[in-house]
Short mmCIF file of C-alpha atoms in Angstrom, two decimals:
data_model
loop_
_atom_site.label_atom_id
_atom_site.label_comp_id
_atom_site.label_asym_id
_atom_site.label_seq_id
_atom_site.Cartn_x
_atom_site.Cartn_y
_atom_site.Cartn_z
CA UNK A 1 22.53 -3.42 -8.52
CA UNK A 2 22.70 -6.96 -8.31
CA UNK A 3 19.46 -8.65 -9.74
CA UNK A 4 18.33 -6.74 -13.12
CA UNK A 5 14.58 -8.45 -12.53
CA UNK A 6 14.01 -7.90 -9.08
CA UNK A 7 14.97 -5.22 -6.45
CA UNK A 8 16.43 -6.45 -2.64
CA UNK A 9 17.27 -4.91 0.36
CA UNK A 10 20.67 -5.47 -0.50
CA UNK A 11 20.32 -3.21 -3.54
CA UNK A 12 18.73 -0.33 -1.21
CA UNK A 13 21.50 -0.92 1.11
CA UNK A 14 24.17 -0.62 -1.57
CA UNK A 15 22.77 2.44 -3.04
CA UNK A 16 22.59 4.26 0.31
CA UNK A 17 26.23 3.52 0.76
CA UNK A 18 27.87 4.56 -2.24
CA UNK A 19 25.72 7.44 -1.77
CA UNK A 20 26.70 8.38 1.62
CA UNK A 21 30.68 7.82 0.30
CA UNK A 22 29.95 10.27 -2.48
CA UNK A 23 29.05 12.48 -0.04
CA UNK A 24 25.59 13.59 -1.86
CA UNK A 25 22.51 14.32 0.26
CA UNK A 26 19.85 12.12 0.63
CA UNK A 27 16.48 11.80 2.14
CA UNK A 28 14.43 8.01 2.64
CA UNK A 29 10.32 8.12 2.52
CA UNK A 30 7.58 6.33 0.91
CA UNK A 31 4.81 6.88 -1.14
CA UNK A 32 3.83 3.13 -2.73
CA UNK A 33 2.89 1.11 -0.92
CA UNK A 34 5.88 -1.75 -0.62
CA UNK A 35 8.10 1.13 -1.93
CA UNK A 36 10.93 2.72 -0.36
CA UNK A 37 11.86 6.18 -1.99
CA UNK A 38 15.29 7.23 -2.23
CA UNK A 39 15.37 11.34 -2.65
CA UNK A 40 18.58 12.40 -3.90
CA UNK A 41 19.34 16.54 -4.42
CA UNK A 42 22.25 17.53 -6.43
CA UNK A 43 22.92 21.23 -7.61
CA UNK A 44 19.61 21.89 -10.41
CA UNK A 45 18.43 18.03 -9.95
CA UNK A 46 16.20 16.40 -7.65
CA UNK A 47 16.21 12.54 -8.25
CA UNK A 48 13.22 9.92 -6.81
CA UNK A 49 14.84 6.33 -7.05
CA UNK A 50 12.56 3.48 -5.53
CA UNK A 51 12.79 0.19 -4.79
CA UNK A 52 10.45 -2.74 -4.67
CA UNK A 53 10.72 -5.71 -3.76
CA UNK A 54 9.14 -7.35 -7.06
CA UNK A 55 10.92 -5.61 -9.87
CA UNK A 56 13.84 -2.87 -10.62
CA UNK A 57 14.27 0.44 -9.34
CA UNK A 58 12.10 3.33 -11.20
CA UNK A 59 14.08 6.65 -11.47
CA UNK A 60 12.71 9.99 -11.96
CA UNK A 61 14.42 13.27 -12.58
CA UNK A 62 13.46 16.52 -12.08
CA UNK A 63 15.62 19.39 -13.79
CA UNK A 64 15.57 23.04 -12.57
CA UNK A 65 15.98 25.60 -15.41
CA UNK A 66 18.27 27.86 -13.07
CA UNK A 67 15.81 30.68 -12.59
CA UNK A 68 15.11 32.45 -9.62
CA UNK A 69 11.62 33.43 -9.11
CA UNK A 70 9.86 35.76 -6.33
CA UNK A 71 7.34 34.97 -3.30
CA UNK A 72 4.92 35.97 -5.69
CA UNK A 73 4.58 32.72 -6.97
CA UNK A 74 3.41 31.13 -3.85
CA UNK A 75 0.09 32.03 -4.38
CA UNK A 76 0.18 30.02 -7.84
CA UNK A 77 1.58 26.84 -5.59
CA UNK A 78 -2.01 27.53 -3.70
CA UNK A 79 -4.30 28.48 -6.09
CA UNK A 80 -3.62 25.24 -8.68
CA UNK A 81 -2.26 22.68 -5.99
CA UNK A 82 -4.24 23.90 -2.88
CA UNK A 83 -7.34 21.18 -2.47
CA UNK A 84 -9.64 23.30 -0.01
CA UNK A 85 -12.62 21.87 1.81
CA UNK A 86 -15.01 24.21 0.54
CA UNK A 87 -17.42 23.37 3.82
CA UNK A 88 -14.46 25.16 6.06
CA UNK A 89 -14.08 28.42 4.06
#
């Protein structure tokens, strides 16, 4: 990256590209406002890289152990994530 106090276009751009001649998968959204988030999946890792236009890039990594685990864990994702309108049930 080019500026180590501030974050361009230029740097998103450059990212993107070495990432596309790497050849590792990559997926563009955003959740700050004035962000752009860079999702990047590798085997057991799943890195969030944005950008803003005001300061450097903030990287976060998530690490899988390796463990499989069964449907029956959906209804965990549900139960503790779910946020149900309690007027519609």
């Amino acid at each position: 990256m080019s500026d180590p106090t501030g974050s361009s276009l230029a740097d998103l751009s450059a990212f993107l590209l070495r990432l596309e001649e790497a050849r590792i998968h990559f997926t563009l959204t955003s959740v700050r406002e004035g962000a752009v988030m860079v999702q990047v999946a590798v085997p057991g890792e799943r890195w969030e890289v944005e950008f803003f236009p005001d300061h450097t890039p903030e990287i976060e990594i998530f690490r899988c152990d390796g463990s499989i685990r069964d449907a029956s864990l959906l209804e965990r994702l549900f139960s503790e994530h779910g946020d149900y309108d309690s007027a519609s049930a």
